[in-house]
Amino acid sequence: MNATATKRWDRIAWSKWLLFPAALLPALLLLQGALQNTLGADPVKALTHATGLWALRFLLLSLAMTPFRLWTGWTGFIRYRRMLGLYAFFYACLHLLVYLVLDLGTYWADLLTDIQKRPYMTVGFGAWLIMLPLAITSTRGMIRRMGRHWQRLHRLVYVAGILAALHFLWLVKADLREPGIYAGILAVLLLARLWPKRRARGTGPVGAATTSRK
Amino acid sequence: MPVFQDRHLKPSDLTDERDFLNRRKLIAAMAVSPLLSACGQANSEAKAAEAAAAAKPNPVPVSPEGVPADAIPGLKTSPFSTTDALTSWGDVTSYNNYYEFGTDKSDPAQNAGAFKARPWSITVAGECEAPGTIDLEDLLKPVALEERIYRMRCVEAWSMVIPWDGISLAEVLKRFKPTSKAKYVRFVGLKDADRMPGQRWPVLDWPYQEGLRIDEAMHPLAFLAVGVYSRWLPNQNGAPLRLVVPWKYGFKGIKGIVRIEFTEKQPPTSWNDSAPDEYGFFANVNPAVDHPRWSQASERRIASDRSVFNARIATLPFNGYAEQVASLYSGMDLSRFY
């Protein structure tokens, strides 16, 4: 590696250290709000909504890294993908915990009924379940051990994204504008993946575009 | 059938308005007072005072003279009140579902400020002997307004306890002499997208519509509110006139009423039109019948302390008013007529 390349990777590593606490900030602000009673009339609802929204935002951000790379040609984006994905899982866990512990509380057994009876809960919980093995297999060792299976497993993130967007759309009473924006962004990010592959089909194997992921 | 319940809140339970206003000054004075021995002690006493003040329901904000600028004069107290602790004035007036001013809970308080709720007139029509258009002032003139503390249960599974001020719906309706053909009462809210910015988006088919069967409307618990916490209704709470039906989900309580109509047939209602499988015409609070998205077995009470550790409470049939209203529905399958 020559000197300029080393410098560039250093810059990426440094920015990852900036990103890490920045991504934690929403959780810290929510904790502060909960402790100081500044989350509004229904603080549990506010916590549920905010943690869910941040889970979706980080999921979309992690899904944006590949299109960003395709659009800009800068492969550095991929270096942020795992951290963003893990943050999505982190906020999804908070979301589930807030619902289970703070919202349901002693009615926690209702979770099973909710998942069974309410479609938006079924897909929401499904999204979390899908993210669980992805988070577990996100270590470098697992990537090495699983080989090409790793990538096949991690393609499930597309399903998680669709379920998460559906979860949001489905729980809204009448005004679909806000969840609609997120669903729209997701659609763009997923479609962006199809586009360059179709273009590449004539020149080489489909997998060629993804070799830089490692 | 015991229709009446004890009023648990006596005037002596309320923090005096002046004390509330001066609370911070009192606490500050205590904290810095040289007469108090240790700082730690002063601090803990200040905290205790603040906790005591917070535990009591917040009195309404008042004008500098100490009397609310928009206080309703001559309110009589009503025996139709619950024994639950009040939701604070701040939460009652800032956490609202009023899609005419936006779909977020905080939108109505933010967007309804410029709304002019006076002058206001209500048109009464349909199957009655004395239809016509009447000014709100004339509608209110013949009766003394009363305060009723009701539980309010939203279909989204949260609830409040609200001191409404207004008049019995039956008293108002009788004045227009409904005929024997009047089987239902239809209510229509204001449609004016210039004044109600939320109506620029077709979230619902505007204007908002609601309805009651005539016997429900004539029940002594059915109420027309013109105030809350002894003040005229803030715009975000449905000024100047709204319906309050405490044994039904909150969305039955149509706000900004401009038209009341006696009908022979069951009138259309906004949420039922929007999603008939989710919102019935009756919309009685029923822990046994779930909404597709919310279990109705329990609810989160919007409590004054806003603690995230407030436990859910069990939802009662007819929101706890079963003794008074269950007979209205005898013989009906309430899982079908939800």
Coordinates of C-alpha atoms in Angstrom, one line a residue:
Chain A
M1 CA 0.0 0.0 0.0
N2 CA 1.4 3.4 -1.0
A3 CA 1.4 6.4 1.3
T4 CA -1.7 8.2 -0.1
A5 CA -3.7 5.0 0.1
T6 CA -2.7 4.5 3.7
K7 CA -3.7 8.1 4.4
R8 CA -7.1 7.6 2.9
W9 CA -7.9 4.5 4.9
D10 CA -6.8 6.3 8.1
R11 CA -9.3 9.0 7.3
I12 CA -12.0 6.3 7.0
A13 CA -11.0 4.7 10.3
W14 CA -11.0 8.1 11.9
S15 CA -14.5 8.9 10.6
K16 CA -15.7 5.6 11.8
W17 CA -14.7 6.7 15.3
L18 CA -16.8 9.8 14.8
L19 CA -19.7 7.9 13.5
F20 CA -19.9 5.5 16.4
P21 CA -20.8 8.1 19.1
A22 CA -22.9 10.1 16.7
A23 CA -25.1 7.1 16.0
L24 CA -25.4 6.5 19.8
L25 CA -26.6 10.1 20.3
P26 CA -30.3 9.5 19.6
A27 CA -30.3 6.8 22.2
L28 CA -28.6 9.0 24.8
L29 CA -31.0 11.9 24.1
L30 CA -33.9 9.6 24.6
L31 CA -32.5 8.3 27.8
Q32 CA -32.0 11.9 29.0
G33 CA -35.6 12.7 28.0
A34 CA -36.9 9.6 29.9
L35 CA -35.0 10.6 33.0
Q36 CA -36.0 14.2 32.9
N37 CA -39.7 13.6 31.9
T38 CA -39.4 15.7 28.7
L39 CA -40.8 13.2 26.3
G40 CA -44.3 14.6 26.2
A41 CA -47.6 13.4 27.4
D42 CA -47.1 9.7 26.5
P43 CA -43.3 9.1 27.1
V44 CA -43.5 5.4 26.4
K45 CA -45.2 6.0 23.1
A46 CA -42.5 8.6 22.3
L47 CA -39.7 6.1 23.1
T48 CA -41.3 3.3 21.1
H49 CA -41.8 5.6 18.1
A50 CA -38.3 7.1 18.2
T51 CA -36.4 3.9 18.7
G52 CA -38.4 2.3 15.8
L53 CA -37.7 5.2 13.6
W54 CA -34.0 5.2 14.3
A55 CA -33.8 1.4 13.6
L56 CA -35.4 2.0 10.2
R57 CA -33.2 5.0 9.5
F58 CA -30.0 3.1 10.2
L59 CA -31.3 0.1 8.2
L60 CA -31.9 2.4 5.3
L61 CA -28.5 4.0 5.8
S62 CA -26.7 0.7 5.8
L63 CA -28.7 -0.2 2.6
A64 CA -27.6 3.1 1.1
M65 CA -23.9 2.3 1.2
T66 CA -23.9 0.0 -1.9
P67 CA -25.9 2.4 -4.1
F68 CA -23.7 5.3 -2.9
R69 CA -20.7 3.3 -4.0
L70 CA -22.2 2.5 -7.3
W71 CA -23.2 6.2 -7.9
T72 CA -20.0 7.7 -6.8
G73 CA -17.5 5.0 -7.5
W74 CA -15.9 5.5 -4.1
T75 CA -15.6 2.0 -2.5
G76 CA -15.0 3.6 1.0
F77 CA -18.7 3.6 1.7
I78 CA -18.7 -0.1 2.3
R79 CA -16.5 0.4 5.3
Y80 CA -19.4 2.0 7.2
R81 CA -22.0 -0.6 6.3
R82 CA -21.5 -3.1 9.1
M83 CA -21.5 -0.4 11.8
L84 CA -24.7 1.1 10.4
G85 CA -26.3 -2.3 10.2
L86 CA -25.4 -3.1 13.7
Y87 CA -26.8 0.2 14.9
A88 CA -30.1 -0.6 13.1
F89 CA -30.2 -3.9 15.1
F90 CA -29.3 -2.0 18.3
Y91 CA -32.2 0.4 17.8
A92 CA -34.5 -2.5 16.8
C93 CA -33.6 -4.2 20.1
L94 CA -34.3 -1.0 22.1
H95 CA -37.6 -0.7 20.2
L96 CA -38.6 -4.2 21.1
L97 CA -37.5 -3.8 24.7
V98 CA -39.3 -0.6 25.2
Y99 CA -42.5 -2.2 23.9
L100 CA -42.1 -5.3 25.9
V101 CA -40.9 -3.9 29.2
L102 CA -42.1 -0.3 29.4
D103 CA -45.3 -0.5 27.3
L104 CA -46.6 -4.0 28.0
G105 CA -45.0 -4.3 31.4
T106 CA -47.0 -6.8 33.4
Y107 CA -49.0 -7.5 30.2
W108 CA -45.9 -8.7 28.5
A109 CA -47.5 -12.1 27.6
D110 CA -49.7 -10.0 25.2
L111 CA -46.7 -9.8 22.9
L112 CA -47.4 -13.3 21.6
T113 CA -51.0 -12.5 21.0
D114 CA -50.0 -9.2 19.3
I115 CA -47.5 -11.0 17.0
Q116 CA -50.0 -13.6 16.2
K117 CA -53.1 -11.4 15.7
R118 CA -51.7 -8.1 14.4
P119 CA -50.1 -8.1 10.9
Y120 CA -48.0 -5.0 11.6
M121 CA -46.6 -6.7 14.7
T122 CA -45.9 -9.9 12.8
V123 CA -43.9 -8.2 10.2
G124 CA -42.1 -6.0 12.7
F125 CA -41.1 -8.9 14.8
G126 CA -40.1 -10.8 11.6
A127 CA -37.8 -7.9 10.7
W128 CA -36.1 -8.2 14.1
L129 CA -35.8 -12.0 13.9
I130 CA -34.1 -11.7 10.5
M131 CA -31.7 -9.1 11.7
L132 CA -30.7 -11.3 14.7
P133 CA -28.6 -13.9 12.7
L134 CA -27.2 -11.1 10.5
A135 CA -25.9 -9.3 13.6
I136 CA -24.5 -12.5 15.1
T137 CA -22.7 -13.3 11.9
S138 CA -21.3 -9.8 11.4
T139 CA -17.9 -10.6 12.8
R140 CA -14.8 -10.9 10.6
G141 CA -14.3 -14.5 11.7
M142 CA -17.8 -15.4 10.7
I143 CA -17.5 -13.7 7.3
R144 CA -14.3 -15.8 6.7
R145 CA -15.8 -19.0 8.0
M146 CA -19.1 -18.8 6.1
G147 CA -17.5 -17.9 2.8
R148 CA -20.1 -17.4 0.0
H149 CA -22.9 -18.5 2.3
W150 CA -22.3 -15.3 4.3
Q151 CA -23.4 -13.1 1.4
R152 CA -26.4 -15.3 0.7
L153 CA -27.5 -15.0 4.3
H154 CA -26.9 -11.3 4.4
R155 CA -29.1 -10.7 1.4
L156 CA -31.9 -11.2 3.9
V157 CA -31.3 -7.6 4.9
Y158 CA -33.5 -6.7 1.9
V159 CA -36.4 -8.7 3.4
A160 CA -35.8 -7.1 6.8
G161 CA -35.9 -3.6 5.1
I162 CA -39.2 -4.4 3.3
L163 CA -40.8 -5.9 6.5
A164 CA -39.6 -2.8 8.5
A165 CA -41.1 -0.4 6.0
L166 CA -44.3 -2.5 5.9
H167 CA -44.4 -2.5 9.7
F168 CA -44.5 1.3 9.7
L169 CA -47.0 1.6 6.9
W170 CA -49.3 -0.8 8.6
L171 CA -49.4 0.7 12.0
V172 CA -50.5 4.2 10.8
K173 CA -54.2 4.9 11.2
A174 CA -54.8 7.0 8.2
D175 CA -52.0 9.4 7.2
L176 CA -49.5 7.4 5.2
R177 CA -47.2 10.3 4.3
E178 CA -44.4 9.7 6.8
P179 CA -44.0 5.9 6.4
G180 CA -44.6 6.5 2.7
I181 CA -41.4 8.6 2.5
Y182 CA -39.3 5.8 4.1
A183 CA -40.9 3.1 1.9
G184 CA -40.0 5.3 -1.1
I185 CA -36.4 5.7 -0.1
L186 CA -36.2 1.9 0.5
A187 CA -37.6 1.3 -3.0
V188 CA -35.0 3.6 -4.5
L189 CA -32.2 1.8 -2.6
L190 CA -33.4 -1.6 -3.7
L191 CA -34.0 -0.7 -7.3
A192 CA -30.5 1.0 -7.5
R193 CA -29.0 -2.5 -7.0
L194 CA -30.8 -4.0 -10.0
W195 CA -29.8 -1.2 -12.4
P196 CA -26.0 -1.6 -12.7
K197 CA -26.2 -5.4 -12.7
R198 CA -28.4 -5.3 -15.8
R199 CA -25.9 -3.1 -17.4
A200 CA -23.0 -5.3 -16.4
R201 CA -24.7 -8.5 -17.7
G202 CA -23.2 -8.1 -21.2
T203 CA -19.6 -7.7 -20.0
G204 CA -19.1 -10.0 -17.2
P205 CA -20.5 -12.1 -14.3
V206 CA -23.1 -10.5 -12.1
G207 CA -21.0 -11.0 -9.0
A208 CA -18.2 -8.8 -10.5
A209 CA -19.8 -5.7 -9.0
T210 CA -19.7 -7.1 -5.5
T211 CA -16.1 -8.3 -5.3
S212 CA -15.0 -5.1 -3.6
R213 CA -17.2 -5.9 -0.6
K214 CA -14.5 -7.8 1.3
Chain B
M1 CA -79.1 1.9 38.9
P2 CA -76.6 4.2 40.6
V3 CA -75.9 6.8 37.9
F4 CA -74.1 9.0 40.3
Q5 CA -70.5 8.6 41.6
D6 CA -68.7 10.5 44.2
R7 CA -66.6 13.5 43.3
H8 CA -63.3 12.7 44.8
L9 CA -61.6 16.0 44.0
K10 CA -62.5 18.7 46.5
P11 CA -61.4 22.3 46.1
S12 CA -59.1 21.7 49.1
D13 CA -57.2 19.0 47.1
L14 CA -56.1 21.5 44.5
T15 CA -52.9 23.5 44.8
D16 CA -53.8 27.2 45.2
E17 CA -53.2 29.0 42.0
R18 CA -51.0 31.6 43.6
D19 CA -48.9 28.9 45.3
F20 CA -48.5 27.1 41.9
L21 CA -47.4 30.3 40.2
N22 CA -45.0 31.1 43.0
R23 CA -43.8 27.5 43.3
R24 CA -40.4 28.1 41.8
K25 CA -39.9 31.3 43.9
L26 CA -40.9 29.3 47.1
I27 CA -38.5 26.5 46.2
A28 CA -35.7 28.9 45.4
A29 CA -36.3 30.8 48.6
M30 CA -36.1 27.6 50.5
A31 CA -33.0 26.5 48.8
V32 CA -31.0 29.6 49.5
S33 CA -32.5 30.5 52.9
P34 CA -29.7 31.1 55.5
L35 CA -32.1 29.9 58.2
L36 CA -32.0 26.4 56.8
S37 CA -29.1 24.6 58.4
A38 CA -27.6 22.4 55.8
C39 CA -27.6 22.8 52.0
G40 CA -28.4 19.1 51.6
Q41 CA -31.5 19.4 53.8
A42 CA -32.7 22.5 51.9
N43 CA -32.2 20.6 48.7
S44 CA -34.1 17.6 49.8
E45 CA -36.9 19.8 51.1
A46 CA -37.1 21.6 47.8
K47 CA -37.3 18.3 46.0
A48 CA -40.0 17.1 48.3
A49 CA -42.0 20.4 47.7
E50 CA -41.6 20.0 44.0
A51 CA -42.6 16.3 44.1
A52 CA -45.7 17.2 46.2
A53 CA -46.6 19.9 43.7
A54 CA -46.1 17.6 40.8
A55 CA -48.2 14.9 42.4
K56 CA -51.2 17.1 42.5
P57 CA -53.1 17.8 39.2
N58 CA -51.7 20.9 37.6
P59 CA -54.1 23.8 38.0
V60 CA -54.8 25.8 34.9
P61 CA -52.3 28.5 33.9
V62 CA -53.7 31.9 35.1
S63 CA -53.4 35.4 34.0
P64 CA -51.3 37.8 36.1
E65 CA -54.3 38.9 38.2
G66 CA -54.7 35.3 39.4
V67 CA -57.9 34.5 37.5
P68 CA -57.9 32.8 34.2
A69 CA -58.5 35.3 31.4
D70 CA -60.9 32.9 29.8
A71 CA -62.4 31.4 33.0
I72 CA -66.0 30.2 32.6
P73 CA -68.2 32.0 35.1
G74 CA -70.8 30.3 37.2
L75 CA -69.9 26.7 36.7
K76 CA -71.9 24.2 38.7
T77 CA -70.4 21.0 39.8
S78 CA -71.9 17.7 38.6
P79 CA -72.2 14.4 40.3
F80 CA -71.3 12.7 37.0
S81 CA -67.6 12.5 37.8
T82 CA -65.0 9.8 38.2
T83 CA -62.7 9.2 41.1
D84 CA -59.5 9.0 39.0
A85 CA -56.6 11.5 39.2
L86 CA -56.8 14.2 36.5
T87 CA -54.5 14.3 33.5
S88 CA -52.7 17.6 33.6
W89 CA -54.0 20.7 31.8
G90 CA -50.7 20.8 29.8
D91 CA -51.2 17.2 28.5
V92 CA -54.9 17.6 27.8
T93 CA -54.2 20.7 25.7
S94 CA -51.0 19.5 23.9
Y95 CA -51.7 15.9 23.1
N96 CA -54.6 15.8 20.7
N97 CA -56.0 13.8 17.9
Y98 CA -57.6 16.4 15.7
Y99 CA -56.7 15.6 12.2
E100 CA -58.2 18.9 10.9
F101 CA -55.1 20.5 12.3
G102 CA -52.6 17.7 11.5
T103 CA -52.1 14.0 12.2
D104 CA -49.3 14.3 14.8
K105 CA -50.5 14.6 18.4
S106 CA -48.7 17.9 18.8
D107 CA -49.9 19.4 15.5
P108 CA -53.3 20.6 16.7
A109 CA -51.8 22.7 19.6
Q110 CA -49.3 24.1 17.1
N111 CA -51.6 24.8 14.1
A112 CA -54.9 25.7 15.7
G113 CA -53.7 28.9 17.5
A114 CA -55.0 31.3 14.9
F115 CA -58.3 29.5 14.5
K116 CA -61.3 31.8 15.3
A117 CA -63.9 29.9 17.3
R118 CA -66.3 32.9 17.7
P119 CA -68.7 33.9 16.4
W120 CA -70.1 30.4 15.9
S121 CA -73.5 29.1 14.9
I122 CA -74.9 25.6 14.8
T123 CA -77.5 24.5 12.3
V124 CA -80.1 22.0 13.6
A125 CA -82.1 20.1 11.0
G126 CA -83.8 16.9 10.1
E127 CA -86.6 15.1 11.9
C128 CA -87.5 17.8 14.5
E129 CA -90.2 20.3 15.0
A130 CA -88.0 23.3 15.7
P131 CA -85.1 23.3 13.3
G132 CA -83.0 26.3 12.7
T133 CA -79.6 28.0 13.0
I134 CA -78.6 29.1 16.5
D135 CA -75.7 31.1 17.8
L136 CA -73.6 29.3 20.3
E137 CA -74.3 32.0 22.9
D138 CA -78.0 31.5 22.5
L139 CA -77.6 27.8 22.7
L140 CA -75.8 28.1 26.0
K141 CA -77.9 30.9 27.5
P142 CA -80.8 29.0 29.0
V143 CA -78.6 26.5 31.0
A144 CA -76.0 26.7 33.7
L145 CA -72.8 25.1 32.5
E146 CA -71.5 22.2 34.6
E147 CA -68.2 20.5 35.1
R148 CA -67.9 16.7 34.7
I149 CA -64.7 14.7 35.2
Y150 CA -64.8 11.9 32.7
R151 CA -62.4 9.2 31.7
M152 CA -61.5 9.4 28.0
R153 CA -60.3 6.3 26.2
C154 CA -58.7 6.6 22.8
V155 CA -58.9 3.7 20.4
E156 CA -55.1 3.8 20.3
A157 CA -55.1 2.4 23.8
W158 CA -54.2 5.5 25.8
S159 CA -56.5 7.3 28.2
M160 CA -56.9 10.6 30.1
V161 CA -59.1 11.9 32.8
I162 CA -60.5 15.3 31.8
P163 CA -62.7 17.8 33.6
W164 CA -65.0 18.9 30.9
D165 CA -67.3 22.0 31.2
G166 CA -70.5 22.1 29.2
I167 CA -74.1 20.9 29.0
S168 CA -76.0 17.6 28.8
L169 CA -76.5 16.7 25.1
A170 CA -80.1 15.6 25.9
E171 CA -81.0 19.0 27.3
V172 CA -79.9 20.7 24.1
L173 CA -81.5 18.2 21.7
K174 CA -84.9 18.3 23.5
R175 CA -85.1 22.0 22.7
F176 CA -85.4 21.2 19.0
K177 CA -88.3 18.8 19.6
P178 CA -87.2 15.7 17.7
T179 CA -90.1 13.8 16.2
S180 CA -90.8 10.1 16.5
K181 CA -88.9 9.6 13.2
A182 CA -85.7 10.8 14.8
K183 CA -83.9 7.5 15.4
Y184 CA -80.3 8.8 15.1
V185 CA -78.5 12.1 15.6
R186 CA -75.9 13.1 13.1
F187 CA -73.1 15.6 13.9
V188 CA -71.0 17.4 11.3
G189 CA -67.7 19.3 12.0
L190 CA -66.5 22.4 10.3
K191 CA -65.1 22.1 6.8
D192 CA -62.8 25.0 6.0
A193 CA -59.4 24.1 4.6
D194 CA -58.3 27.8 4.9
R195 CA -58.7 27.7 8.7
M196 CA -58.0 24.0 9.2
P197 CA -54.7 23.3 7.5
G198 CA -55.0 19.5 8.1
Q199 CA -58.0 19.4 5.7
R200 CA -55.7 20.3 2.8
W201 CA -54.8 16.6 2.8
P202 CA -57.5 14.0 2.3
V203 CA -56.6 11.9 5.4
L204 CA -60.3 11.6 6.0
D205 CA -63.3 12.5 3.8
W206 CA -63.9 16.0 5.2
P207 CA -65.9 17.3 7.0
Y208 CA -65.6 15.0 10.0
Q209 CA -68.9 13.3 10.7
E210 CA -70.2 11.4 13.7
G211 CA -73.5 9.9 14.9
L212 CA -75.3 8.4 17.9
R213 CA -78.5 6.5 18.2
I214 CA -81.1 8.7 19.7
D215 CA -81.2 6.8 23.0
E216 CA -77.5 7.1 23.3
A217 CA -77.7 10.8 22.5
M218 CA -80.4 11.2 25.2
H219 CA -78.4 9.4 27.8
P220 CA -77.5 11.7 30.8
L221 CA -73.8 10.9 30.3
A222 CA -73.7 12.2 26.7
F223 CA -72.2 15.7 26.9
L224 CA -71.5 18.8 24.8
A225 CA -68.4 20.4 26.0
V226 CA -67.5 24.1 25.6
G227 CA -64.8 24.1 28.2
V228 CA -62.1 22.1 29.9
Y229 CA -60.5 22.8 33.3
S230 CA -63.0 25.6 33.8
R231 CA -61.8 27.5 30.8
W232 CA -63.3 27.9 27.4
L233 CA -62.1 25.1 25.1
P234 CA -58.8 25.7 23.5
N235 CA -58.9 25.4 19.7
Q236 CA -57.0 22.1 19.7
N237 CA -59.5 20.5 22.0
G238 CA -62.4 21.2 19.6
A239 CA -63.5 24.8 20.2
P240 CA -66.0 26.1 20.5
L241 CA -68.3 23.0 20.8
R242 CA -67.5 19.3 20.9
L243 CA -69.2 16.0 21.7
V244 CA -68.0 13.9 24.7
V245 CA -69.4 10.4 25.0
P246 CA -67.3 8.8 27.8
W247 CA -68.2 5.2 27.3
K248 CA -67.1 5.3 23.7
Y249 CA -63.7 5.6 22.1
G250 CA -62.4 9.2 21.8
F251 CA -63.0 9.5 18.0
K252 CA -66.7 9.6 18.6
G253 CA -66.2 13.0 20.3
I254 CA -66.5 15.1 17.2
K255 CA -64.9 18.6 17.5
G256 CA -65.9 21.9 16.1
I257 CA -69.5 21.0 15.6
V258 CA -71.5 23.1 13.0
R259 CA -74.4 20.9 12.3
I260 CA -76.7 18.6 14.2
E261 CA -79.3 16.6 12.3
F262 CA -82.0 14.2 13.4
T263 CA -82.2 11.3 11.0
E264 CA -84.3 8.2 10.5
K265 CA -81.4 6.1 9.2
Q266 CA -78.0 5.5 10.8
P267 CA -75.7 8.4 9.6
P268 CA -72.3 7.8 8.1
T269 CA -69.3 8.3 10.4
S270 CA -65.8 9.4 9.3
W271 CA -63.7 6.6 10.7
N272 CA -66.3 4.0 9.8
D273 CA -66.2 5.2 6.2
S274 CA -62.4 5.3 6.2
A275 CA -61.9 1.7 7.6
P276 CA -65.2 -0.1 8.3
D277 CA -63.4 -3.2 9.5
E278 CA -61.5 -1.2 12.2
Y279 CA -64.0 1.4 13.4
G280 CA -67.6 0.6 14.0
F281 CA -70.5 3.0 14.3
F282 CA -71.0 2.2 18.0
A283 CA -67.3 2.3 19.1
N284 CA -68.1 1.4 22.6
V285 CA -65.0 0.8 24.7
N286 CA -64.7 -2.9 24.9
P287 CA -61.7 -4.8 26.3
A288 CA -63.0 -8.0 24.7
V289 CA -63.0 -6.7 21.1
D290 CA -59.6 -5.8 19.8
H291 CA -58.8 -3.3 17.1
P292 CA -56.7 -4.9 14.4
R293 CA -53.7 -2.8 15.6
W294 CA -54.3 -2.4 19.3
S295 CA -55.3 -4.8 21.9
Q296 CA -58.1 -3.1 23.8
A297 CA -57.6 -5.2 27.0
S298 CA -55.4 -2.6 28.6
E299 CA -54.5 1.1 28.3
R300 CA -51.8 3.6 29.2
R301 CA -53.1 6.4 31.3
I302 CA -51.6 9.8 30.5
A303 CA -50.5 10.6 34.0
S304 CA -49.2 13.9 35.4
D305 CA -45.9 12.5 36.5
R306 CA -45.0 11.3 32.9
S307 CA -42.9 8.5 34.3
V308 CA -41.9 5.9 31.7
F309 CA -42.5 3.2 34.4
N310 CA -46.3 3.9 34.7
A311 CA -47.9 0.5 34.4
R312 CA -50.7 -0.2 32.0
I313 CA -54.2 -0.5 33.6
A314 CA -57.0 -2.8 32.6
T315 CA -59.6 -1.4 30.3
L316 CA -63.1 -1.6 31.6
P317 CA -66.2 -2.5 29.6
F318 CA -67.8 0.8 28.4
N319 CA -64.8 2.6 29.8
G320 CA -66.1 1.9 33.4
Y321 CA -69.6 3.3 32.7
A322 CA -71.2 -0.1 32.1
E323 CA -73.6 0.3 35.1
Q324 CA -75.0 3.4 33.5
V325 CA -75.1 2.4 29.8
A326 CA -74.9 -1.3 29.3
S327 CA -78.7 -1.6 29.2
L328 CA -78.7 0.5 26.0
Y329 CA -77.1 -2.5 24.2
S330 CA -79.0 -5.4 25.8
G331 CA -79.5 -8.1 23.2
M332 CA -76.9 -6.8 20.9
D333 CA -73.8 -8.8 19.9
L334 CA -71.1 -6.1 20.6
S335 CA -68.4 -8.0 18.8
R336 CA -70.5 -7.6 15.7
F337 CA -71.8 -4.1 16.4
Y338 CA -68.4 -2.8 17.6

